[in-house]
């Protein structure tokens, strides 16, 4: 009895040339980034047997995929099958005779044909950067003889694919469907489309594949909600963060001592902030099943979001006008006018600043580098113990927006990453454009009000549900390349 076959579970066997990207395709489709579970490797011959990869939702295995070593001698195998068939056009029965009688000379071909004989659908992976040589034509021919439902997958491993059209033409005649699937780059939408293609070619199992699609969608929506929840949690913690230390008369008397204490608190502040960021990123990586991506590994140097660089503050967060409007609590109505491009210039700066009221300060400070708020008063400690030095949060009104942007950019980078890759990666906070600048006035005002409450150290919990909804939309936008 083979361990990879189960009568009750529809199977799709993945075939193709060694190194075509069969394992990488499955790894990306099924989100497996662990070589111990599914080996993706440039060294041929590492998969020597058929390996089952079950698709399980709600405790039930709906379908399974079978990874194979791939074709080794397709031309010779094709000739042998032809010989066995004699004068007839070869068919499934001839493949059966071939598998039963010729496994010693053709171990790889018989291994990949066994599941086909048992009734598995076929996924044929090719790299269209390779010329369509006779070996490939032989593979295509053998698979066509099987008569099984079959899908051809073009997995372009390089940018240029000069033979793409000849591949398409040939595959079009021998397969039910041809699809492109970048094993190193496919995102959720493409994974979903591949699953849908299987449903189209194998209608006998449409029910079960349909259930898989529903479960995938439900799980994807749920993951985004969990990610948004983690983000609300992070922002609240980050914006209320303070570092503090007591100061006594000696500190008061010696400015250099006080300055040293302040510096130490600034460092501590940023370190804690980075730890909070890492914790949120790690939660996301767990939710999206990534093990080869590192969250920020070096909180001390704060590589992920270097708040101290001017570059960061030009690129991320709101622009000056958005910030002014958000700070003034100008929401849907006036905000919409600006979003539509009615234009601040036509109004004259004086008028605008006048109209902004409380937002003016925000506007004036918006473009500056963050200065860490230093608070000498703090709460008075017990008599005789002196006063407290409190550091944080940065005074720039753009601070929460830059922070949020840096998280959204990394969320998008995480979702860009295909599980079929086996190199290590680090999420880069400076890759990609600002996402918060795309926000409309209404949601911007919702976030600003909540940010302000957090910055004051009194997070307004009653606003959390709407904040959660705005963040959910922002995360969704980041998944689709910021649309
Ligand atoms: N750049 C790039 N490399 C790929 C792609 N698909 C597979 N590879 C690489 O090609 C090699 C063989 O891939 P693998 O999936 O193990 O091939 P298999 O023998 O068909 O299972 C590995 O080093 C992969 O990382 C791709 O789409 N793009
Ligand atoms: Mg493989």
XYZ file of C-alpha atoms and ligand atoms in Angstrom:
512
model
C 0.000 0.000 0.000
C 1.349 3.400 -0.845
C 1.353 5.964 1.916
C 0.661 8.807 -0.467
C -2.638 7.472 -1.818
C -6.062 7.695 -0.197
C -9.094 6.532 -2.186
C -11.321 9.105 -0.510
C -9.224 12.169 -1.187
C -8.919 13.655 -4.678
C -5.274 14.095 -5.617
C -3.282 16.237 -8.025
C 0.157 15.048 -8.978
C 2.803 17.649 -9.784
C 5.087 16.638 -12.615
C 7.680 18.211 -14.875
C 11.429 18.346 -15.420
C 13.775 18.224 -12.448
C 14.269 21.833 -11.259
C 11.230 23.110 -13.141
C 9.980 24.457 -9.807
C 7.492 21.734 -8.893
C 8.253 21.808 -5.190
C 8.492 25.617 -5.135
C 5.070 25.832 -6.799
C 3.524 23.611 -4.158
C 5.343 25.417 -1.364
C 3.961 28.760 -2.489
C 0.486 27.433 -3.168
C 0.254 25.750 0.234
C 2.343 28.296 2.173
C 5.072 25.920 3.242
C 8.372 27.748 3.781
C 10.028 24.871 5.638
C 12.481 22.621 3.774
C 11.886 19.874 6.302
C 8.276 19.681 5.113
C 8.800 20.419 1.442
C 12.264 20.506 -0.038
C 12.935 23.248 -2.598
C 16.477 22.991 -3.875
C 18.669 23.567 -6.911
C 20.325 20.173 -6.341
C 18.573 17.600 -8.523
C 17.605 14.254 -7.109
C 16.641 15.393 -3.630
C 13.064 14.271 -4.034
C 13.264 10.580 -4.772
C 9.765 9.464 -3.938
C 6.193 10.681 -4.128
C 5.283 12.960 -1.253
C 1.718 13.748 -0.206
C 0.779 17.285 0.853
C -2.702 17.305 2.322
C -4.979 20.347 2.225
C -6.788 20.306 5.547
C -9.476 22.692 6.750
C -11.739 22.176 9.755
C -10.000 18.920 10.504
C -10.860 17.358 7.153
C -8.527 16.626 4.268
C -10.361 17.952 1.213
C -7.760 17.380 -1.472
C -4.080 16.546 -1.603
C -1.142 17.287 -3.822
C 1.569 14.795 -4.674
C 5.090 16.072 -5.252
C 7.300 13.905 -7.472
C 10.963 13.786 -8.515
C 9.971 14.585 -12.106
C 10.919 13.209 -15.489
C 14.477 11.928 -16.045
C 14.351 10.100 -19.370
C 11.179 11.259 -21.076
C 12.338 10.508 -24.643
C 13.298 6.924 -23.866
C 10.113 6.441 -21.851
C 7.992 7.765 -24.695
C 9.635 5.380 -27.165
C 9.147 2.455 -24.814
C 5.452 3.229 -24.294
C 5.010 3.534 -28.069
C 6.698 0.178 -28.515
C 4.387 -1.401 -25.929
C 1.340 0.022 -27.701
C 2.412 -1.393 -31.052
C 0.508 0.129 -33.926
C -2.181 1.740 -31.727
C -2.111 5.289 -30.360
C -0.916 4.728 -26.758
C -3.425 5.191 -23.950
C -3.854 4.762 -20.202
C -3.606 0.965 -20.440
C -0.214 1.169 -22.137
C 1.003 3.502 -19.381
C -0.153 0.860 -16.890
C 1.798 -1.881 -18.631
C 4.815 0.407 -18.786
C 4.646 1.162 -15.029
C 4.172 -2.510 -14.162
C 6.907 -3.887 -16.377
C 9.558 -1.202 -16.749
C 10.007 0.334 -13.276
C 13.598 -0.865 -13.033
C 14.784 1.037 -16.085
C 12.487 4.029 -15.550
C 12.191 4.535 -11.780
C 11.343 8.254 -11.964
C 8.849 7.984 -14.797
C 7.012 5.070 -13.188
C 6.890 6.920 -9.857
C 5.210 9.945 -11.336
C 2.862 7.894 -13.499
C 1.623 5.699 -10.649
C -0.622 8.411 -9.160
C -1.875 9.260 -12.641
C -2.926 5.616 -13.100
C -4.723 5.716 -9.755
C -6.764 8.699 -10.937
C -4.886 11.799 -9.909
C -5.256 15.011 -11.906
C -2.048 16.358 -13.428
C -0.226 19.633 -12.815
C 2.593 19.994 -15.302
C 5.147 22.639 -14.311
C 7.451 24.103 -16.956
C 9.964 26.909 -17.079
C 9.148 28.788 -20.311
C 12.628 30.311 -20.341
C 13.851 26.928 -21.607
C 13.565 26.088 -25.300
C 10.837 23.608 -26.143
C 13.127 20.662 -26.882
C 12.253 17.076 -27.809
C 12.471 15.941 -24.187
C 9.676 18.313 -23.264
C 7.583 17.265 -26.244
C 7.954 13.675 -25.031
C 6.765 14.627 -21.518
C 3.771 16.425 -22.967
C 2.952 13.450 -25.163
C 3.093 10.947 -22.300
C 0.817 13.103 -20.156
C -1.618 13.536 -23.031
C -1.843 9.739 -23.417
C -3.004 9.500 -19.807
C -6.246 11.264 -20.709
C -6.433 12.645 -17.149
C -7.573 16.189 -16.374
C -4.416 18.245 -16.711
C -3.295 21.773 -16.098
C -0.062 23.243 -17.462
C 1.679 25.799 -15.272
C 4.185 28.253 -16.689
C 6.649 29.092 -13.935
C 8.936 31.763 -15.383
C 12.240 31.573 -13.516
C 13.745 34.495 -15.411
C 12.443 37.807 -16.723
C 12.909 36.931 -20.370
C 11.017 33.971 -21.810
C 11.787 33.990 -25.550
C 10.063 30.652 -26.114
C 6.885 31.538 -24.282
C 4.644 31.601 -27.322
C 5.820 28.250 -28.677
C 5.237 26.787 -25.207
C 1.739 28.220 -25.054
C 0.862 26.898 -28.468
C 2.082 23.386 -27.695
C 0.540 23.248 -24.226
C -2.742 24.548 -25.592
C -3.119 21.464 -27.747
C -2.300 18.930 -25.018
C -3.716 20.392 -21.764
C -7.160 21.403 -20.566
C -5.861 24.732 -19.330
C -2.613 26.667 -19.223
C -1.921 29.142 -16.430
C 1.023 31.241 -15.320
C 2.134 30.802 -11.731
C 5.306 32.429 -10.466
C 6.537 30.032 -7.793
C 8.757 32.744 -6.327
C 6.304 35.607 -6.588
C 2.666 34.484 -6.537
C 0.462 36.224 -3.981
C -2.904 35.300 -2.547
C -4.915 36.203 -5.665
C -2.715 34.024 -7.873
C -2.825 31.133 -5.428
C -6.574 31.390 -5.421
C -6.692 31.438 -9.231
C -4.610 28.286 -9.390
C -7.001 26.522 -7.042
C -9.898 27.745 -9.166
C -8.217 26.393 -12.304
C -8.104 22.946 -10.657
C -11.813 23.206 -10.046
C -12.333 23.922 -13.728
C -10.304 21.004 -15.030
C -11.581 18.435 -12.526
C -15.309 18.894 -12.268
C -15.808 15.520 -10.600
C -14.285 17.091 -7.512
C -15.720 20.585 -7.923
C -17.518 20.304 -4.563
C -14.423 19.565 -2.573
C -12.250 22.102 -4.370
C -15.034 24.649 -3.903
C -14.915 23.988 -0.162
C -11.176 24.585 -0.197
C -11.678 27.928 -1.962
C -14.286 29.007 0.575
C -12.047 27.998 3.445
C -9.079 29.831 1.922
C -11.099 33.026 1.608
C -12.508 32.776 5.102
C -9.089 32.150 6.555
C -7.580 35.025 4.601
C -10.197 37.447 5.922
C -9.660 36.157 9.426
C -5.916 36.595 9.220
C -6.361 40.221 8.196
C -8.593 40.780 11.204
C -6.022 39.259 13.497
C -3.350 41.444 11.908
C -5.495 44.557 12.414
C -6.070 43.599 16.029
C -2.329 43.268 16.592
C -1.812 46.640 14.921
C -4.340 48.443 17.152
C -2.664 46.877 20.119
C 0.795 47.933 18.959
C -0.200 51.520 18.152
C -1.860 51.971 21.512
C 1.205 50.691 23.345
C 3.633 52.650 21.179
C 1.811 55.954 21.412
C 1.378 55.778 25.164
C 4.987 54.730 25.688
C 7.101 56.875 28.036
C 10.487 56.381 29.619
C 11.056 58.030 32.957
C 13.604 58.344 35.690
C 13.793 60.339 38.874
C 16.074 63.380 39.113
C 17.531 64.726 42.304
C 19.267 67.950 43.324
C 22.619 66.814 41.972
C 21.086 66.256 38.547
C 19.406 69.623 38.753
C 22.672 71.291 39.675
C 24.861 69.706 37.016
C 23.402 70.164 33.518
C 25.742 67.542 32.022
C 24.373 64.899 34.407
C 20.828 65.765 33.546
C 21.660 65.614 29.853
C 23.227 62.174 30.286
C 20.101 60.915 31.991
C 18.003 62.366 29.239
C 20.111 60.669 26.593
C 19.823 57.336 28.356
C 16.055 57.728 28.506
C 15.885 58.602 24.814
C 17.781 55.437 24.009
C 15.602 53.383 26.294
C 12.518 54.899 24.711
C 13.522 53.920 21.185
C 14.620 50.501 22.269
C 11.267 49.796 23.869
C 9.500 51.156 20.826
C 11.499 48.830 18.579
C 10.688 45.869 20.800
C 6.997 46.659 20.488
C 7.342 46.897 16.724
C 9.143 43.574 16.575
C 6.486 41.948 18.704
C 3.760 43.111 16.325
C 5.730 42.048 13.249
C 6.402 38.657 14.790
C 2.707 38.204 15.430
C 2.027 38.994 11.774
C 4.696 36.572 10.606
C 3.078 33.853 12.696
C -0.386 34.648 11.371
C 0.885 34.495 7.774
C 3.097 31.436 8.395
C 6.440 32.947 7.550
C 9.497 31.493 9.253
C 12.285 32.761 7.023
C 11.522 36.452 7.420
C 13.026 38.256 10.361
C 11.232 41.000 12.207
C 13.606 43.757 13.248
C 16.440 41.834 14.788
C 18.391 44.764 16.121
C 16.199 46.928 18.295
C 19.126 48.932 19.611
C 20.003 50.377 16.283
C 16.407 50.485 15.332
C 16.951 49.563 11.758
C 13.359 48.865 10.873
C 12.000 52.322 11.230
C 14.752 54.800 11.682
C 12.764 57.606 13.130
C 15.800 59.818 13.276
C 16.302 60.196 9.547
C 14.908 63.109 7.652
C 14.288 60.785 4.704
C 11.730 58.834 6.701
C 9.831 61.956 7.577
C 9.648 63.185 4.030
C 8.497 59.906 2.622
C 6.086 58.600 5.227
C 3.263 59.871 7.344
C 0.797 62.509 6.203
C 1.811 65.495 4.147
C 1.564 68.921 5.769
C -1.925 69.728 4.656
C -3.364 66.380 5.545
C -1.748 66.659 8.923
C -3.140 70.110 9.481
C -6.609 68.974 8.552
C -6.447 65.829 10.634
C -5.177 67.809 13.607
C -7.957 70.352 13.271
C -10.450 67.543 13.432
C -11.588 68.548 9.970
C -13.068 65.342 8.761
C -15.240 64.282 5.918
C -16.534 67.606 4.638
C -13.575 69.960 4.446
C -11.178 67.065 4.114
C -12.980 65.882 1.041
C -12.565 69.286 -0.580
C -8.829 68.990 -0.200
C -8.782 65.401 -1.350
C -10.616 66.414 -4.479
C -7.892 68.882 -5.199
C -9.858 72.063 -4.578
C -6.447 73.191 -3.567
C -5.093 75.035 -0.642
C -3.281 77.555 -2.758
C -6.399 79.073 -4.172
C -7.661 79.759 -0.685
C -4.563 81.610 0.429
C -2.486 80.345 3.266
C -3.816 82.951 5.714
C -7.403 81.887 5.270
C -6.549 78.252 5.611
C -4.457 78.628 8.710
C -7.194 80.768 10.202
C -9.821 78.202 9.438
C -7.775 75.387 10.823
C -7.755 76.657 14.369
C -6.293 73.938 16.519
C -4.672 72.345 13.520
C -2.368 75.249 12.880
C 0.236 74.101 15.297
C 0.172 70.707 13.680
C 0.664 72.264 10.280
C 3.613 74.329 11.369
C 5.372 71.456 13.052
C 4.432 68.780 10.579
C 7.484 68.856 8.391
C 10.052 69.012 11.119
C 12.102 66.203 12.464
C 10.725 64.666 15.578
C 11.878 66.176 18.781
C 11.404 63.988 21.729
C 9.146 65.587 24.213
C 10.982 65.969 27.486
C 8.886 66.587 30.480
C 10.568 67.685 33.681
C 7.545 68.044 35.830
C 5.941 64.677 35.576
C 3.949 63.510 38.499
C 5.505 64.603 41.718
C 6.939 61.694 43.523
C 6.833 61.293 47.259
C 8.174 64.280 49.165
C 11.945 64.362 49.192
C 12.387 62.051 46.263
C 12.646 64.791 43.725
C 11.095 65.120 40.363
C 10.853 62.842 37.372
C 12.364 63.147 33.930
C 9.924 61.797 31.348
C 10.806 61.150 27.732
C 8.426 60.440 24.880
C 6.576 60.501 22.588
C 8.231 62.514 19.799
C 6.672 65.939 19.539
C 6.079 65.877 15.802
C 2.383 65.424 15.075
C 3.405 63.157 12.244
C 4.876 60.603 14.631
C 1.842 58.280 14.786
C 1.370 58.492 11.033
C 4.984 57.688 10.244
C 4.820 54.813 12.676
C 1.647 53.468 11.079
C 3.079 53.882 7.581
C 6.196 51.950 8.507
C 4.034 49.059 9.680
C 1.837 49.097 6.572
C 4.853 49.087 4.279
C 6.225 46.052 6.067
C 2.866 44.311 6.019
C 2.811 44.722 2.235
C 6.396 43.435 1.972
C 5.483 40.371 4.025
C 2.558 39.564 1.747
C 4.773 40.009 -1.323
C 6.918 37.179 -0.162
C 6.155 33.760 -1.638
C 6.546 30.754 0.665
C 8.341 28.830 -2.086
C 11.465 30.929 -1.608
C 14.140 29.567 0.652
C 16.408 32.591 1.121
C 16.167 34.587 4.314
C 14.651 38.041 4.285
C 14.207 41.074 6.481
C 11.205 43.344 6.291
C 12.265 46.730 5.027
C 10.410 49.730 6.427
C 11.633 51.970 3.632
C 10.448 49.897 0.684
C 7.318 51.284 -0.845
C 5.254 54.423 -0.834
C 3.285 55.991 1.991
C -0.080 54.360 2.457
C -1.610 56.736 4.965
C -1.403 59.599 2.463
C -4.021 57.786 0.422
C -6.545 57.899 3.244
C -9.662 59.994 2.732
C -10.491 62.777 5.180
C -13.062 60.818 7.142
C -10.968 57.821 8.180
C -7.999 60.141 8.652
C -9.903 62.142 11.242
C -11.040 58.947 12.968
C -7.455 57.790 13.378
C -6.193 61.236 14.398
C -8.669 61.536 17.260
C -7.703 58.165 18.607
C -3.978 58.854 18.129
C -4.350 62.078 20.109
C -6.019 60.267 22.971
C -3.200 57.694 23.002
C -0.491 60.342 22.843
C -2.027 61.985 25.878
C -1.701 58.672 27.667
C -5.463 58.089 27.774
C -6.420 55.829 24.853
C -10.064 56.341 23.967
C -11.313 52.756 23.922
C -14.743 53.765 22.651
C -13.123 54.711 19.357
C -11.336 51.397 18.946
C -13.999 49.629 16.852
C -13.932 52.323 14.167
C -10.150 52.538 14.335
C -10.051 48.779 13.843
C -12.238 49.088 10.750
C -10.071 51.827 9.223
C -6.920 49.769 9.841
C -8.568 46.717 8.320
C -9.181 48.698 5.126
C -5.611 50.020 5.154
C -4.212 46.498 5.511
C -6.451 45.276 2.704
C -5.165 48.093 0.486
C -1.576 47.177 1.313
C -2.231 43.595 0.217
C -3.202 44.794 -3.224
C -0.180 46.917 -3.825
C -1.687 50.012 -2.246
C -4.748 50.240 -4.473
N 14.056 32.646 -9.533
C 13.238 31.593 -9.442
N 13.728 30.416 -9.016
C 12.894 29.369 -8.915
C 11.518 29.483 -9.250
N 10.939 28.270 -9.041
C 11.914 27.461 -8.582
N 13.091 28.114 -8.510
C 14.378 27.576 -8.038
O 14.744 26.468 -8.839
C 15.299 25.437 -8.031
C 14.508 24.170 -8.190
O 13.211 24.368 -7.659
P 12.370 23.147 -7.109
O 11.016 23.638 -6.790
O 13.109 22.431 -6.025
O 12.329 22.253 -8.428
P 11.727 20.786 -8.624
O 12.905 19.899 -8.833
O 10.886 20.889 -9.865
O 10.926 20.435 -7.422
C 15.304 25.958 -6.612
O 16.567 26.482 -6.300
C 14.254 27.046 -6.635
O 14.510 28.020 -5.660
C 11.030 30.753 -9.711
O 9.859 30.946 -10.012
N 11.938 31.769 -9.785
Mg 11.157 18.932 -6.063
